[in-house]
Amino acid sequence: MQDDVWSPTPVLLTVDLVILTLRESRLHVLLVERGEDPFRGMLALPGGFLNHDGEEILDAAHRELNEETALTADSVHLEQLAVYGGSGRDPRGRVVSVAHLAIAPGLPDPVAGTDASDAAWVPAKAVLSGEAELAFDHRRIATDGIEHARTKLEFSALATAFCGEKFTIAELQQVYEAVWGTELDTRNFYRKVQAAKGFIVPVGADRKSTGGRPARLYRAGPKTVLFPPLIRPAPPSATEENARGEEE
């Protein structure tokens, strides 16, 4: 009896990017309007197929990042997020996506790539709520990316990736408030940041302000792991939300 000859299942590989930045002190996600089927005209995360079978996955992520934002690997925080390979996620066939998280401060208005009709920064809140409808399973990927960033802010120095080379503690607090989606007590935040040794270090210069004392400038420190961590505040309960609404 002759054994059945095994043949590999045809699988296509893509990279998708969850690109985050702060604009007007709010967390935004870069989305493109698809110019091709499937889902022509719908919003989606930037990304695409590997150029050829010899292209490394990380190189493909860097290429897509450069095409969508003109940023290079040395000017942005880029890390692999997760792999998404559900059998029904793409109508073109079995397509596996290696998603990456990219973070950089003050990114400019985007320019659509070759396979997109338009590109824009969309508030993360609109993506998380479903107000912005995304193609494929990109809402899930974007949600995972945002939650990953929120968690890493607690235990790592990732927040400095949202800042410029020099920043104030007030600007760092804006990052935490924008990503976590909650207001923080300024004195308590200052105390916790200063307690995390090596998180940020002063640069020896102050930034002039329009009134009051000049704000001290800092840069990212040598530590990538925060100890003690900056734990995210628990979201308000439904009772607290209702009470706040009645007061307003």
Short mmCIF file of C-alpha atoms in Angstrom, two decimals:
data_model
loop_
_atom_site.label_atom_id
_atom_site.label_comp_id
_atom_site.label_asym_id
_atom_site.label_seq_id
_atom_site.Cartn_x
_atom_site.Cartn_y
_atom_site.Cartn_z
CA MET A 1 0.00 0.00 0.00
CA GLN A 2 1.48 3.31 -1.07
CA ASP A 3 1.50 6.08 1.50
CA ASP A 4 -0.21 9.32 0.62
CA VAL A 5 2.23 11.97 -0.50
CA TRP A 6 2.17 14.95 1.86
CA SER A 7 2.22 18.44 0.42
CA PRO A 8 2.47 21.66 2.43
CA THR A 9 -0.63 23.82 2.87
CA PRO A 10 -0.35 27.06 0.89
CA VAL A 11 -0.03 29.92 3.37
CA LEU A 12 0.61 33.60 2.66
CA LEU A 13 2.50 35.79 5.14
CA THR A 14 1.95 39.47 5.88
CA VAL A 15 3.17 42.02 8.39
CA ASP A 16 0.74 44.49 9.99
CA LEU A 17 1.72 47.54 12.02
CA VAL A 18 0.01 49.07 15.04
CA ILE A 19 1.65 52.51 14.90
CA LEU A 20 0.94 54.70 17.93
CA THR A 21 1.73 58.33 18.62
CA LEU A 22 0.36 61.24 20.64
CA ARG A 23 -1.36 64.10 18.85
CA GLU A 24 -2.82 66.96 20.88
CA SER A 25 -2.18 64.90 24.03
CA ARG A 26 -4.37 62.03 22.78
CA LEU A 27 -3.33 58.54 21.72
CA HIS A 28 -3.77 57.95 17.97
CA VAL A 29 -3.43 54.93 15.68
CA LEU A 30 -2.34 55.15 12.06
CA LEU A 31 -4.96 53.72 9.70
CA VAL A 32 -5.10 53.53 5.92
CA GLU A 33 -8.06 53.40 3.55
CA ARG A 34 -7.74 50.28 1.44
CA GLY A 35 -7.51 50.98 -2.27
CA GLU A 36 -7.85 47.34 -3.33
CA ASP A 37 -10.14 44.39 -2.72
CA PRO A 38 -10.92 42.81 -0.38
CA PHE A 39 -12.50 45.48 1.80
CA ARG A 40 -11.83 48.27 -0.68
CA GLY A 41 -12.60 51.63 0.92
CA MET A 42 -12.46 50.33 4.51
CA LEU A 43 -9.96 51.40 7.15
CA ALA A 44 -7.16 49.00 8.03
CA LEU A 45 -3.80 48.87 9.71
CA PRO A 46 -0.84 49.58 7.44
CA GLY A 47 1.03 46.49 6.29
CA GLY A 48 1.45 44.10 3.43
CA PHE A 49 2.84 40.86 2.08
CA LEU A 50 6.51 39.97 2.08
CA ASN A 51 8.21 41.24 -1.06
CA HIS A 52 9.81 37.85 -1.78
CA ASP A 53 10.53 34.57 -0.03
CA GLY A 54 13.99 35.78 0.99
CA GLU A 55 12.77 38.86 2.88
CA GLU A 56 13.04 38.55 6.66
CA ILE A 57 9.91 39.34 8.64
CA LEU A 58 11.57 42.13 10.65
CA ASP A 59 12.95 43.63 7.44
CA ALA A 60 9.43 43.61 5.99
CA ALA A 61 8.13 45.39 9.09
CA HIS A 62 10.85 48.03 8.78
CA ARG A 63 10.06 48.44 5.08
CA GLU A 64 6.35 48.90 5.67
CA LEU A 65 7.07 51.34 8.50
CA ASN A 66 9.31 53.41 6.26
CA GLU A 67 6.77 53.39 3.43
CA GLU A 68 3.94 54.56 5.71
CA THR A 69 5.79 57.03 7.98
CA ALA A 70 9.22 57.61 6.39
CA LEU A 71 10.71 56.50 9.71
CA THR A 72 13.77 54.27 9.97
CA ALA A 73 14.45 51.54 12.51
CA ASP A 74 16.76 53.75 14.58
CA SER A 75 14.15 56.48 15.07
CA VAL A 76 11.22 54.43 16.37
CA HIS A 77 10.42 51.79 18.93
CA LEU A 78 9.45 48.64 17.02
CA GLU A 79 8.69 45.23 18.48
CA GLN A 80 6.85 42.10 17.41
CA LEU A 81 3.37 42.01 18.93
CA ALA A 82 1.75 38.68 18.07
CA VAL A 83 0.89 36.26 15.27
CA TYR A 84 -2.67 36.10 13.89
CA GLY A 85 -3.55 33.12 11.74
CA GLY A 86 -7.23 32.32 11.99
CA SER A 87 -8.43 30.31 9.01
CA GLY A 88 -11.20 32.76 8.11
CA ARG A 89 -9.44 36.07 8.73
CA ASP A 90 -8.78 36.82 5.05
CA PRO A 91 -11.09 35.96 2.11
CA ARG A 92 -8.08 35.58 -0.21
CA GLY A 93 -7.02 32.36 1.50
CA ARG A 94 -4.94 31.27 4.48
CA VAL A 95 -3.04 34.42 5.41
CA VAL A 96 -0.95 34.65 8.58
CA SER A 97 -0.07 38.09 9.91
CA VAL A 98 2.95 38.84 12.08
CA ALA A 99 1.82 42.05 13.79
CA HIS A 100 4.26 44.62 15.13
CA LEU A 101 3.89 47.53 17.53
CA ALA A 102 5.59 50.80 16.55
CA ILE A 103 5.81 53.92 18.72
CA ALA A 104 7.34 57.31 17.99
CA PRO A 105 6.71 60.87 19.21
CA GLY A 106 5.10 63.65 17.21
CA LEU A 107 4.63 61.81 13.95
CA PRO A 108 3.54 63.99 10.99
CA ASP A 109 0.44 63.64 8.86
CA PRO A 110 0.79 60.37 6.92
CA VAL A 111 0.94 59.87 3.17
CA ALA A 112 -0.92 56.89 1.70
CA GLY A 113 1.21 54.08 0.30
CA THR A 114 0.93 52.42 -3.08
CA ASP A 115 -1.98 50.13 -2.15
CA ALA A 116 -3.95 52.65 -0.07
CA SER A 117 -6.30 55.45 -1.08
CA ASP A 118 -5.72 57.53 2.03
CA ALA A 119 -4.06 57.46 5.45
CA ALA A 120 -4.89 59.25 8.68
CA TRP A 121 -4.32 59.33 12.42
CA VAL A 122 -7.43 58.07 14.19
CA PRO A 123 -8.01 58.45 17.94
CA ALA A 124 -7.41 55.16 19.71
CA LYS A 125 -10.72 55.62 21.51
CA ALA A 126 -12.58 55.40 18.20
CA VAL A 127 -10.79 52.16 17.33
CA LEU A 128 -11.36 50.54 20.73
CA SER A 129 -15.06 51.45 20.78
CA GLY A 130 -15.70 50.19 17.26
CA GLU A 131 -16.69 53.66 16.06
CA ALA A 132 -13.96 53.27 13.45
CA GLU A 133 -14.78 50.05 11.58
CA LEU A 134 -11.68 48.16 10.48
CA ALA A 135 -11.15 45.50 7.80
CA PHE A 136 -10.08 41.92 8.45
CA ASP A 137 -9.40 41.32 12.18
CA HIS A 138 -7.50 44.58 12.48
CA ARG A 139 -9.61 45.93 15.32
CA ARG A 140 -8.52 42.95 17.41
CA ILE A 141 -4.88 43.49 16.44
CA ALA A 142 -5.06 47.22 17.19
CA THR A 143 -6.77 46.55 20.52
CA ASP A 144 -4.08 44.03 21.45
CA GLY A 145 -1.39 46.53 20.50
CA ILE A 146 -2.90 49.32 22.60
CA GLU A 147 -3.38 47.03 25.59
CA HIS A 148 0.18 45.77 25.20
CA ALA A 149 1.44 49.37 25.30
CA ARG A 150 -0.71 50.11 28.35
CA THR A 151 0.70 47.15 30.24
CA LYS A 152 4.31 47.84 29.26
CA LEU A 153 4.00 51.39 30.58
CA GLU A 154 3.57 49.91 34.03
CA PHE A 155 6.74 47.83 34.07
CA SER A 156 9.07 49.28 31.43
CA ALA A 157 10.43 52.59 30.17
CA LEU A 158 8.26 52.40 27.03
CA ALA A 159 6.62 55.76 27.85
CA THR A 160 9.81 57.58 26.84
CA ALA A 161 9.33 56.27 23.27
CA PHE A 162 6.35 58.64 23.02
CA CYS A 163 8.53 61.61 24.02
CA GLY A 164 11.19 63.57 22.23
CA GLU A 165 14.86 63.33 23.14
CA LYS A 166 14.26 65.83 25.99
CA PHE A 167 11.02 66.14 27.91
CA THR A 168 9.50 67.37 31.15
CA ILE A 169 7.83 65.19 33.76
CA ALA A 170 4.57 66.93 32.88
CA GLU A 171 4.97 65.75 29.27
CA LEU A 172 5.75 62.24 30.49
CA GLN A 173 2.59 62.33 32.61
CA GLN A 174 0.61 63.30 29.50
CA VAL A 175 1.87 60.10 27.86
CA TYR A 176 0.63 57.93 30.71
CA GLU A 177 -2.72 59.73 30.82
CA ALA A 178 -3.21 59.46 27.05
CA VAL A 179 -2.26 55.79 26.79
CA TRP A 180 -4.04 54.68 29.95
CA GLY A 181 -7.03 56.93 29.25
CA THR A 182 -7.20 58.33 32.78
CA GLU A 183 -6.11 61.40 34.70
CA LEU A 184 -3.30 61.07 37.24
CA ASP A 185 -2.47 63.01 40.36
CA THR A 186 0.54 65.19 39.50
CA ARG A 187 2.32 64.99 42.87
CA ASN A 188 1.80 61.26 43.16
CA PHE A 189 3.05 60.71 39.60
CA TYR A 190 6.16 62.83 40.21
CA ARG A 191 6.95 60.85 43.35
CA LYS A 192 6.57 57.49 41.62
CA VAL A 193 8.68 58.51 38.62
CA GLN A 194 11.48 59.75 40.86
CA ALA A 195 11.32 56.53 42.88
CA ALA A 196 11.95 54.42 39.76
CA LYS A 197 15.72 54.83 39.70
CA GLY A 198 17.26 55.03 36.23
CA PHE A 199 13.90 55.57 34.51
CA ILE A 200 14.66 59.18 33.54
CA VAL A 201 17.69 61.38 34.20
CA PRO A 202 18.00 65.19 34.19
CA VAL A 203 19.86 66.76 31.28
CA GLY A 204 21.12 69.78 33.19
CA ALA A 205 18.95 72.38 31.48
CA ASP A 206 15.51 73.83 32.10
CA ARG A 207 12.83 74.79 29.60
CA LYS A 208 11.57 78.35 29.89
CA SER A 209 7.87 78.69 30.52
CA THR A 210 5.41 81.56 30.26
CA GLY A 211 5.13 82.21 33.95
CA GLY A 212 6.27 80.27 36.97
CA ARG A 213 9.54 78.45 37.34
CA PRO A 214 11.25 76.89 34.30
CA ALA A 215 10.46 73.19 33.87
CA ARG A 216 13.36 70.79 34.33
CA LEU A 217 14.22 68.67 31.31
CA TYR A 218 14.90 64.91 31.36
CA ARG A 219 15.87 62.18 28.94
CA ALA A 220 15.40 58.42 28.97
CA GLY A 221 17.60 56.76 31.56
CA PRO A 222 19.59 53.53 31.36
CA LYS A 223 16.93 51.30 32.91
CA THR A 224 14.41 49.57 30.67
CA VAL A 225 12.59 47.81 33.54
CA LEU A 226 10.87 49.97 36.15
CA PHE A 227 11.31 49.17 39.82
CA PRO A 228 9.10 49.88 41.55
CA PRO A 229 6.59 49.72 38.67
CA LEU A 230 4.03 52.43 37.93
CA ILE A 231 0.80 50.49 38.36
CA ARG A 232 -2.15 51.57 36.21
CA PRO A 233 -5.10 52.85 38.26
CA ALA A 234 -8.14 50.61 38.28
CA PRO A 235 -10.97 51.87 36.03
CA PRO A 236 -13.87 53.47 37.92
CA SER A 237 -16.74 51.17 38.79
CA ALA A 238 -20.19 51.62 37.32
CA THR A 239 -21.34 53.11 40.65
CA GLU A 240 -18.56 55.69 40.59
CA GLU A 241 -19.33 56.57 36.97
CA ASN A 242 -23.01 57.06 37.80
CA ALA A 243 -22.18 59.21 40.81
CA ARG A 244 -19.85 61.35 38.72
CA GLY A 245 -22.56 61.78 36.10
CA GLU A 246 -25.09 62.89 38.73
CA GLU A 247 -22.63 65.46 40.12
CA GLU A 248 -22.07 66.89 36.63
#
